[in-house]
Amino acid sequence: MKVAVSYLKSNRSKEETLSLLNKSQTDFVHVDLMDGIFVPENNLDLEETIQLLKDCQKPLDIHLMVEDPLKILSKLASLKPAYITIHVEISNVQECLLEIKKYHIGCGLAINPETKEDALYPYLDFIDQILVMSVHPGKGGQTFIPDTVEKLKSLSTLKKEKNLSFLISVDGGINKETISLVKDYVDMVVSGSFVCMHDEYDAQINLLK
Ligand code: DX5
Ligand code: ZN
């Protein structure tokens, strides 16, 4: 199981957090970007984000909680991320997935807690990652929503039955207790505050692994 660490909620500056993540055993740096429309929070400063991440040594896993990703994809592509994930709840899903693939970047679809997994079905053959939200998107440090486990189970069964190749990832409220609920059904977990609100990043990452 891979671990992606989100630096959204950290007790250090973003720069210090990134420098510690670069030296850690995390497999990916998870980048949460929000536009103030898809979610109330807004941290969509692309120049700052690119400045912060351009020398990052870990592969980037970008999670776009934004209503219209099309206008920002070309700038983000310059970071050569491993994945860019958009939300299945937005209106131009297909167009955005095609655009991400055009840059030879892995494309992902995130799904909110209240959205049924059927919404993902039209895209299953095409996508490289499913990001199952286990909290309402927008903030780090929230509590894991237990219903997520059923959704993960069903997606994991479907993946096996149809021999599909996307990664299943889960995002929100992952810690040393909730990991045991999800570990059998996921290829990757995203963890934020459990890692970045502590002193020893690798100790926390190893507890998850
Ligand atoms: C929530 C973000 C998550 C979040 C995870 O909107 O997508 O990536 O930062 O943080 P924790 O692990 O603290 O829930
Ligand atoms: Zn995220």
Coordinates of N, CA and C and ligand atoms in Angstrom, one line a residue:
M1 N 0.8 -1.2 0.0 CA 0.0 0.0 0.0 C 0.9 1.3 0.0
K2 N 0.5 2.2 -0.9 CA 1.3 3.4 -1.0 C 0.7 4.5 -0.1
V3 N 1.5 5.4 0.4 CA 1.1 6.5 1.2 C 1.4 7.8 0.5
A4 N 0.3 8.7 0.4 CA 0.5 10.0 -0.1 C 0.2 11.0 1.1
V5 N 1.1 11.9 1.3 CA 0.9 12.8 2.4 C 0.5 14.2 1.9
S6 N -0.6 14.7 2.5 CA -1.1 16.0 2.2 C -0.6 17.0 3.2
Y7 N 0.0 18.2 2.7 CA 0.5 19.2 3.6 C -0.5 20.3 3.9
L8 N -1.8 20.0 3.7 CA -2.8 21.0 3.9 C -2.9 21.5 5.3
K9 N -2.8 20.6 6.3 CA -2.9 20.9 7.7 C -1.6 20.5 8.3
S10 N -0.7 21.5 8.7 CA 0.6 21.1 9.2 C 0.9 22.2 10.3
N11 N 1.7 21.8 11.3 CA 2.0 22.7 12.3 C 3.4 23.5 11.9
R12 N 3.8 23.3 10.7 CA 5.0 24.0 10.2 C 4.6 24.8 9.0
S13 N 5.5 25.6 8.5 CA 5.2 26.4 7.2 C 5.2 25.4 6.1
K14 N 4.6 25.8 5.0 CA 4.5 24.9 3.8 C 5.9 24.5 3.4
E15 N 6.8 25.5 3.3 CA 8.2 25.2 2.9 C 8.9 24.1 3.7
E16 N 8.7 24.3 5.1 CA 9.4 23.4 6.0 C 8.7 22.0 5.9
T17 N 7.4 22.0 5.7 CA 6.7 20.7 5.6 C 7.1 20.0 4.4
L18 N 7.2 20.7 3.3 CA 7.7 20.1 2.0 C 9.1 19.5 2.1
S19 N 9.9 20.3 2.8 CA 11.3 19.9 2.9 C 11.4 18.6 3.8
L20 N 10.6 18.5 4.8 CA 10.6 17.3 5.6 C 10.0 16.1 4.8
L21 N 9.0 16.4 4.0 CA 8.3 15.3 3.2 C 9.3 14.8 2.2
N22 N 10.1 15.7 1.6 CA 11.2 15.3 0.7 C 12.1 14.2 1.3
K23 N 12.4 14.4 2.6 CA 13.4 13.5 3.2 C 12.7 12.3 3.8
S24 N 11.3 12.2 3.7 CA 10.6 11.2 4.4 C 10.4 10.0 3.5
Q25 N 9.7 9.0 4.0 CA 9.4 7.8 3.2 C 8.1 7.8 2.5
T26 N 7.5 9.0 2.4 CA 6.2 9.1 1.7 C 6.4 8.7 0.2
D27 N 5.4 8.1 -0.4 CA 5.5 7.7 -1.8 C 5.1 8.9 -2.7
F28 N 4.2 9.7 -2.2 CA 3.7 10.9 -3.0 C 3.5 12.0 -2.1
V29 N 3.6 13.2 -2.6 CA 3.1 14.4 -2.0 C 1.7 14.7 -2.6
H30 N 0.7 14.8 -1.7 CA -0.7 15.0 -2.1 C -1.0 16.5 -2.0
V31 N -1.4 17.1 -3.1 CA -1.5 18.6 -3.2 C -3.0 18.9 -3.3
D32 N -3.6 19.5 -2.3 CA -5.0 19.9 -2.3 C -5.2 21.3 -2.8
L33 N -5.9 21.5 -3.9 CA -6.2 22.8 -4.4 C -7.7 23.1 -4.4
M34 N -8.1 24.2 -3.9 CA -9.5 24.5 -3.8 C -9.8 25.9 -4.3
D35 N -11.0 26.1 -5.0 CA -11.3 27.3 -5.7 C -12.3 28.2 -5.0
G36 N -12.8 27.9 -3.9 CA -13.9 28.7 -3.2 C -15.2 28.6 -3.9
I37 N -15.4 27.7 -4.9 CA -16.7 27.5 -5.5 C -17.1 26.0 -5.3
F38 N -16.3 25.1 -5.7 CA -16.6 23.7 -5.5 C -16.6 23.4 -4.0
V39 N -15.8 24.0 -3.3 CA -15.8 24.0 -1.8 C -15.6 25.5 -1.3
P40 N -16.1 25.8 -0.1 CA -16.0 27.2 0.3 C -14.5 27.7 0.5
E41 N -13.6 26.8 0.8 CA -12.2 27.2 1.0 C -11.5 27.5 -0.4
N42 N -10.6 28.4 -0.3 CA -9.9 28.9 -1.5 C -8.4 29.0 -1.2
N43 N -7.6 28.2 -1.9 CA -6.1 28.3 -1.8 C -5.5 28.2 -3.2
L44 N -6.3 28.7 -4.2 CA -5.9 28.5 -5.6 C -4.9 29.6 -6.0
D45 N -3.7 29.6 -5.5 CA -2.7 30.5 -6.0 C -1.7 29.7 -6.8
L46 N -1.9 29.7 -8.1 CA -1.1 28.8 -8.9 C 0.4 29.1 -8.9
E47 N 0.7 30.4 -9.0 CA 2.1 30.8 -9.0 C 2.8 30.4 -7.7
E48 N 2.1 30.6 -6.6 CA 2.7 30.1 -5.3 C 2.9 28.6 -5.2
T49 N 1.9 27.9 -5.7 CA 1.9 26.4 -5.7 C 3.1 25.9 -6.6
I50 N 3.2 26.5 -7.7 CA 4.3 26.1 -8.6 C 5.7 26.4 -8.0
Q51 N 5.8 27.6 -7.5 CA 7.0 27.9 -6.8 C 7.4 26.9 -5.7
L52 N 6.4 26.6 -4.9 CA 6.5 25.7 -3.8 C 6.9 24.3 -4.2
L53 N 6.4 23.8 -5.3 CA 6.5 22.4 -5.7 C 7.4 22.1 -6.8
K54 N 8.0 23.1 -7.4 CA 8.7 22.9 -8.7 C 10.0 22.0 -8.4
D55 N 10.6 22.1 -7.2 CA 11.7 21.3 -6.9 C 11.4 20.1 -6.0
C56 N 10.2 19.8 -5.9 CA 9.8 18.7 -5.0 C 10.4 17.4 -5.6
Q57 N 11.0 16.6 -4.7 CA 11.6 15.3 -5.2 C 10.7 14.1 -5.2
K58 N 9.5 14.3 -4.5 CA 8.5 13.2 -4.5 C 7.6 13.3 -5.7
P59 N 7.0 12.2 -6.2 CA 6.0 12.4 -7.2 C 4.8 13.1 -6.6
L60 N 4.1 13.9 -7.4 CA 3.0 14.7 -7.0 C 1.7 14.0 -7.3
D61 N 0.7 14.1 -6.4 CA -0.6 13.5 -6.5 C -1.5 14.7 -6.3
I62 N -2.0 15.4 -7.4 CA -2.7 16.6 -7.3 C -4.2 16.4 -7.2
H63 N -4.9 16.9 -6.2 CA -6.3 16.7 -6.0 C -7.0 18.1 -6.2
L64 N -7.8 18.2 -7.3 CA -8.4 19.5 -7.6 C -9.9 19.5 -7.1
M65 N -10.1 20.3 -6.0 CA -11.5 20.5 -5.6 C -11.9 21.8 -6.2
V66 N -12.0 21.8 -7.5 CA -12.4 23.0 -8.2 C -13.5 22.7 -9.3
E67 N -14.3 23.7 -9.5 CA -15.4 23.6 -10.4 C -15.0 23.5 -11.9
D68 N -13.9 24.2 -12.3 CA -13.5 24.2 -13.7 C -12.0 24.0 -13.8
P69 N -11.6 22.7 -13.8 CA -10.1 22.5 -13.9 C -9.5 22.9 -15.2
L70 N -10.3 22.9 -16.3 CA -9.7 23.1 -17.6 C -8.7 24.4 -17.7
K71 N -9.2 25.4 -17.0 CA -8.3 26.6 -17.1 C -7.0 26.6 -16.3
I72 N -6.8 25.6 -15.5 CA -5.6 25.5 -14.7 C -4.7 24.3 -15.1
L73 N -5.2 23.4 -15.9 CA -4.5 22.2 -16.2 C -3.1 22.4 -16.8
S74 N -3.0 23.3 -17.8 CA -1.8 23.5 -18.5 C -0.7 24.0 -17.5
K75 N -1.0 24.9 -16.6 CA 0.0 25.4 -15.6 C 0.4 24.2 -14.7
L76 N -0.5 23.4 -14.3 CA -0.2 22.3 -13.3 C 0.6 21.3 -14.0
A77 N 0.4 21.1 -15.3 CA 1.1 20.1 -16.1 C 2.6 20.4 -16.1
S78 N 3.0 21.7 -16.0 CA 4.4 22.0 -16.0 C 5.1 21.4 -14.8
L79 N 4.4 21.0 -13.7 CA 5.0 20.4 -12.6 C 5.3 18.9 -12.8
K80 N 4.8 18.4 -13.9 CA 4.9 17.0 -14.3 C 4.5 16.0 -13.1
P81 N 3.2 16.3 -12.7 CA 2.8 15.4 -11.6 C 2.5 14.0 -12.0
A82 N 2.5 13.0 -11.1 CA 2.2 11.6 -11.4 C 0.7 11.5 -11.7
Y83 N -0.1 12.2 -10.9 CA -1.6 12.2 -11.1 C -2.2 13.6 -10.9
I84 N -3.2 13.8 -11.7 CA -4.1 15.0 -11.4 C -5.5 14.4 -11.3
T85 N -6.1 14.6 -10.2 CA -7.5 14.1 -9.9 C -8.5 15.2 -9.9
I86 N -9.6 15.0 -10.6 CA -10.7 16.0 -10.6 C -11.9 15.3 -9.9
H87 N -12.9 16.1 -9.7 CA -14.1 15.5 -9.0 C -15.1 15.1 -10.0
V88 N -15.8 13.9 -9.8 CA -16.8 13.4 -10.7 C -18.1 14.3 -10.6
E89 N -18.2 15.1 -9.6 CA -19.4 16.0 -9.4 C -19.4 17.2 -10.3
I90 N -18.3 17.5 -11.0 CA -18.2 18.7 -11.9 C -18.9 18.4 -13.2
S91 N -19.1 19.5 -14.0 CA -19.9 19.3 -15.2 C -19.1 18.8 -16.4
N92 N -17.8 19.1 -16.5 CA -17.0 18.8 -17.7 C -16.0 17.7 -17.5
V93 N -16.4 16.6 -16.8 CA -15.5 15.5 -16.4 C -14.7 14.9 -17.6
Q94 N -15.5 14.5 -18.7 CA -14.8 13.8 -19.8 C -13.7 14.7 -20.5
E95 N -14.1 16.0 -20.7 CA -13.2 16.9 -21.3 C -11.9 17.1 -20.5
C96 N -12.1 17.2 -19.2 CA -10.9 17.4 -18.3 C -10.0 16.1 -18.3
L97 N -10.7 14.9 -18.2 CA -9.9 13.7 -18.2 C -9.0 13.6 -19.5
L98 N -9.7 13.9 -20.6 CA -8.9 13.9 -21.9 C -7.8 14.8 -21.9
E99 N -8.0 16.0 -21.4 CA -6.9 17.1 -21.3 C -5.8 16.6 -20.4
I100 N -6.1 16.0 -19.3 CA -5.0 15.5 -18.4 C -4.2 14.4 -19.1
K101 N -4.9 13.5 -19.8 CA -4.2 12.4 -20.6 C -3.3 13.0 -21.7
K102 N -3.8 14.1 -22.3 CA -3.0 14.7 -23.3 C -1.6 15.1 -22.9
Y103 N -1.5 15.4 -21.6 CA -0.2 15.8 -21.0 C 0.6 14.5 -20.5
H104 N 0.0 13.4 -20.8 CA 0.6 12.1 -20.3 C 0.8 12.1 -18.8
I105 N -0.2 12.6 -18.1 CA -0.3 12.5 -16.7 C -1.4 11.6 -16.3
G106 N -1.2 10.8 -15.2 CA -2.3 9.9 -14.7 C -3.5 10.7 -14.4
C107 N -4.7 10.2 -14.8 CA -5.9 11.0 -14.5 C -6.7 10.3 -13.4
G108 N -7.2 11.0 -12.5 CA -8.0 10.5 -11.4 C -9.3 11.1 -11.3
L109 N -10.3 10.3 -10.6 CA -11.6 10.9 -10.3 C -11.8 10.7 -8.8
A110 N -12.2 11.9 -8.2 CA -12.5 11.9 -6.8 C -14.0 11.8 -6.6
I111 N -14.5 11.2 -5.6 CA -15.9 11.1 -5.4 C -16.2 11.5 -3.9
N112 N -17.2 12.4 -3.8 CA -17.6 12.9 -2.5 C -18.4 11.9 -1.7
P113 N -18.4 12.0 -0.3 CA -19.1 11.0 0.5 C -20.6 10.8 0.1
E114 N -21.3 11.8 -0.3 CA -22.7 11.7 -0.6 C -23.0 11.2 -2.1
T115 N -21.9 11.1 -2.9 CA -22.1 10.7 -4.3 C -22.0 9.2 -4.4
K116 N -23.0 8.5 -5.1 CA -23.0 7.1 -5.2 C -21.9 6.7 -6.3
E117 N -21.3 5.5 -6.0 CA -20.2 5.1 -6.9 C -20.6 4.9 -8.4
D118 N -21.9 4.7 -8.6 CA -22.4 4.6 -10.1 C -21.9 5.8 -10.9
A119 N -21.7 6.9 -10.3 CA -21.3 8.1 -11.1 C -19.9 7.9 -11.7
L120 N -19.2 6.9 -11.2 CA -17.8 6.7 -11.7 C -17.9 5.7 -12.9
Y121 N -18.9 4.9 -13.0 CA -19.0 3.8 -13.9 C -18.6 4.1 -15.4
P122 N -19.1 5.3 -15.9 CA -18.8 5.6 -17.3 C -17.3 5.8 -17.6
Y123 N -16.5 6.0 -16.5 CA -15.1 6.3 -16.7 C -14.1 5.3 -16.3
L124 N -14.6 4.1 -15.8 CA -13.8 3.1 -15.2 C -12.6 2.6 -16.1
D125 N -12.9 2.5 -17.4 CA -11.9 1.9 -18.3 C -10.8 2.9 -18.6
F126 N -11.1 4.2 -18.3 CA -10.3 5.3 -18.8 C -9.3 5.8 -17.7
I127 N -9.7 5.7 -16.4 CA -9.0 6.5 -15.4 C -7.9 5.6 -14.7
D128 N -6.9 6.4 -14.1 CA -5.8 5.7 -13.5 C -5.9 5.7 -12.0
Q129 N -6.8 6.5 -11.4 CA -7.0 6.5 -10.0 C -8.4 6.9 -9.6
I130 N -9.0 6.2 -8.6 CA -10.2 6.7 -7.9 C -9.8 7.2 -6.6
L131 N -10.2 8.4 -6.2 CA -9.9 9.0 -4.9 C -11.3 9.1 -4.1
V132 N -11.4 8.1 -3.2 CA -12.7 8.1 -2.5 C -12.6 9.0 -1.3
M133 N -13.4 10.1 -1.2 CA -13.4 11.0 -0.1 C -14.0 10.4 1.1
S134 N -13.3 10.3 2.2 CA -13.8 9.8 3.5 C -14.1 10.9 4.5
V135 N -14.1 12.2 4.0 CA -14.5 13.3 4.7 C -15.1 14.3 3.6
H136 N -15.9 15.3 4.1 CA -16.3 16.3 3.1 C -15.1 17.1 2.7
P137 N -14.9 17.3 1.4 CA -13.7 18.0 1.0 C -13.6 19.4 1.5
G138 N -12.4 19.9 1.7 CA -12.2 21.3 2.1 C -11.2 21.5 3.2
K139 N -11.2 20.6 4.2 CA -10.4 20.9 5.3 C -9.6 19.6 5.8
G140 N -8.4 19.8 6.3 CA -7.7 18.7 6.9 C -8.2 18.5 8.3
G141 N -7.9 17.4 8.9 CA -8.1 17.2 10.3 C -9.6 16.8 10.7
Q142 N -10.4 16.4 9.7 CA -11.8 16.0 10.0 C -11.8 14.5 10.3
T143 N -13.0 14.1 10.8 CA -13.2 12.7 11.3 C -13.6 11.8 10.1
F144 N -13.0 10.6 10.0 CA -13.3 9.6 8.9 C -14.8 9.3 9.0
I145 N -15.5 9.2 7.8 CA -16.9 8.9 7.7 C -17.0 7.3 7.5
P146 N -17.6 6.6 8.5 CA -17.5 5.1 8.4 C -18.2 4.5 7.2
D147 N -19.2 5.2 6.6 CA -19.9 4.6 5.4 C -19.0 4.4 4.2
T148 N -17.8 5.1 4.2 CA -16.8 5.0 3.2 C -16.4 3.6 2.9
V149 N -16.4 2.8 4.0 CA -15.8 1.4 3.9 C -16.6 0.6 2.9
E150 N -18.0 0.7 2.9 CA -18.8 0.0 2.0 C -18.5 0.4 0.5
K151 N -18.3 1.7 0.3 CA -18.0 2.2 -1.0 C -16.7 1.6 -1.5
L152 N -15.7 1.6 -0.6 CA -14.4 1.1 -1.0 C -14.5 -0.4 -1.3
K153 N -15.2 -1.1 -0.5 CA -15.4 -2.6 -0.7 C -16.0 -2.8 -2.1
S154 N -17.1 -2.1 -2.4 CA -17.7 -2.3 -3.7 C -16.8 -2.0 -4.9
L155 N -16.1 -0.9 -4.7 CA -15.2 -0.5 -5.8 C -14.0 -1.5 -6.0
S156 N -13.6 -2.0 -4.9 CA -12.5 -3.0 -4.9 C -13.0 -4.3 -5.5
T157 N -14.2 -4.7 -5.2 CA -14.8 -5.9 -5.8 C -14.9 -5.8 -7.3
L158 N -15.5 -4.6 -7.7 CA -15.7 -4.3 -9.1 C -14.3 -4.3 -9.9
K159 N -13.3 -3.7 -9.3 CA -12.0 -3.7 -9.9 C -11.5 -5.1 -10.2
K160 N -11.6 -6.0 -9.2 CA -11.2 -7.3 -9.4 C -12.0 -8.1 -10.4
E161 N -13.3 -8.0 -10.3 CA -14.2 -8.7 -11.2 C -13.9 -8.3 -12.7
K162 N -13.7 -7.0 -12.9 CA -13.6 -6.5 -14.3 C -12.1 -6.4 -14.7
N163 N -11.2 -6.8 -13.8 CA -9.8 -6.7 -14.1 C -9.4 -5.3 -14.6
L164 N -9.8 -4.3 -13.8 CA -9.5 -2.9 -14.1 C -8.2 -2.5 -13.5
S165 N -7.6 -1.4 -14.0 CA -6.2 -1.1 -13.6 C -6.1 0.1 -12.7
F166 N -7.1 0.9 -12.5 CA -7.0 2.1 -11.7 C -6.6 1.8 -10.2
L167 N -5.9 2.7 -9.6 CA -5.5 2.6 -8.2 C -6.8 3.1 -7.4
I168 N -7.0 2.4 -6.3 CA -8.1 2.9 -5.4 C -7.4 3.6 -4.2
S169 N -7.7 4.9 -4.0 CA -7.1 5.7 -2.9 C -8.2 6.2 -2.0
V170 N -7.9 6.5 -0.8 CA -8.9 7.0 0.1 C -8.3 8.3 0.8
D171 N -9.1 9.3 1.0 CA -8.6 10.6 1.4 C -9.5 11.2 2.5
G172 N -8.9 11.4 3.7 CA -9.6 12.1 4.8 C -9.8 11.3 6.0
G173 N -9.2 11.8 7.1 CA -9.4 11.2 8.4 C -8.6 9.9 8.6
I174 N -7.6 9.7 7.8 CA -6.8 8.4 7.9 C -5.7 8.5 9.0
N175 N -5.8 7.6 9.9 CA -4.8 7.6 11.0 C -4.6 6.1 11.4
K176 N -3.9 5.9 12.5 CA -3.5 4.5 12.8 C -4.7 3.6 13.2
E177 N -5.8 4.2 13.5 CA -7.0 3.4 13.8 C -7.8 3.2 12.5
T178 N -8.1 4.2 11.8 CA -9.0 4.1 10.6 C -8.3 3.3 9.5
I179 N -7.0 3.3 9.5 CA -6.3 2.5 8.4 C -6.7 1.1 8.4
S180 N -7.0 0.5 9.6 CA -7.3 -0.9 9.6 C -8.7 -1.2 8.9
L181 N -9.6 -0.1 8.9 CA -10.9 -0.3 8.2 C -10.8 -0.3 6.7
V182 N -9.7 0.3 6.2 CA -9.7 0.5 4.7 C -8.6 -0.3 4.0
K183 N -7.6 -0.8 4.8 CA -6.4 -1.3 4.2 C -6.6 -2.5 3.2
D184 N -7.7 -3.3 3.4 CA -7.9 -4.4 2.5 C -8.5 -4.0 1.1
Y185 N -8.9 -2.8 1.0 CA -9.7 -2.4 -0.2 C -9.0 -1.3 -1.0
V186 N -7.8 -0.8 -0.5 CA -7.2 0.3 -1.2 C -5.8 0.0 -1.6
D187 N -5.3 0.7 -2.7 CA -3.9 0.6 -3.1 C -3.1 1.7 -2.5
M188 N -3.8 2.8 -2.0 CA -3.1 4.0 -1.6 C -3.9 4.7 -0.5
V189 N -3.3 5.3 0.5 CA -4.1 6.2 1.4 C -3.5 7.6 1.3
V190 N -4.3 8.6 1.5 CA -3.9 10.0 1.7 C -4.0 10.3 3.1
S191 N -2.9 10.8 3.7 CA -3.0 11.2 5.1 C -2.4 12.6 5.3
G192 N -3.0 13.4 6.0 CA -2.6 14.8 6.2 C -2.1 15.1 7.6
S193 N -3.1 15.4 8.5 CA -2.7 15.9 9.8 C -2.1 14.8 10.6
F194 N -2.4 13.5 10.4 CA -1.8 12.4 11.2 C -0.3 12.4 11.0
V195 N 0.2 12.9 9.8 CA 1.6 13.0 9.6 C 2.2 14.4 9.9
C196 N 1.5 15.4 9.4 CA 2.1 16.7 9.4 C 1.9 17.5 10.7
M197 N 1.1 17.0 11.6 CA 0.9 17.7 12.9 C 1.8 17.0 13.9
H198 N 2.8 16.2 13.4 CA 3.7 15.5 14.4 C 5.1 15.8 14.0
D199 N 6.0 15.4 15.0 CA 7.4 15.7 14.8 C 8.1 14.7 13.9
E200 N 7.8 13.5 14.0 CA 8.5 12.4 13.3 C 7.6 11.9 12.2
Y201 N 7.9 12.4 11.0 CA 7.0 12.1 9.8 C 7.1 10.6 9.5
D202 N 8.4 10.0 9.5 CA 8.5 8.6 9.2 C 7.9 7.7 10.2
A203 N 7.9 8.1 11.4 CA 7.3 7.2 12.5 C 5.8 7.1 12.2
Q204 N 5.1 8.3 11.8 CA 3.7 8.3 11.5 C 3.4 7.5 10.2
I205 N 4.3 7.7 9.2 CA 4.1 7.0 7.9 C 4.2 5.5 8.1
N206 N 5.2 5.1 8.9 CA 5.4 3.7 9.1 C 4.2 3.1 9.9
L207 N 3.6 3.8 10.8 CA 2.4 3.3 11.5 C 1.3 3.0 10.4
L208 N 1.2 3.8 9.4 CA 0.2 3.6 8.3 C 0.6 2.4 7.5
K209 N 1.9 2.3 7.2 CA 2.4 1.2 6.3 C 2.3 -0.2 7.0
Ligands
DX5_1 C1 -9.6 17.2 2.4 C2 -8.4 17.0 1.6 C3 -7.5 15.9 2.3 C4 -7.0 16.3 3.6 C5 -6.5 15.1 4.3 O1 -10.4 18.2 1.7 O2 -8.7 16.5 0.3 O3 -6.4 15.6 1.4 O4 -6.0 17.3 3.5 O5 -6.2 15.5 5.6 P1 -6.5 14.6 6.9 O6 -5.7 13.4 6.8 O7 -6.0 15.5 8.1 O8 -8.0 14.3 6.9
ZN2 ZN -7.1 15.6 -0.9

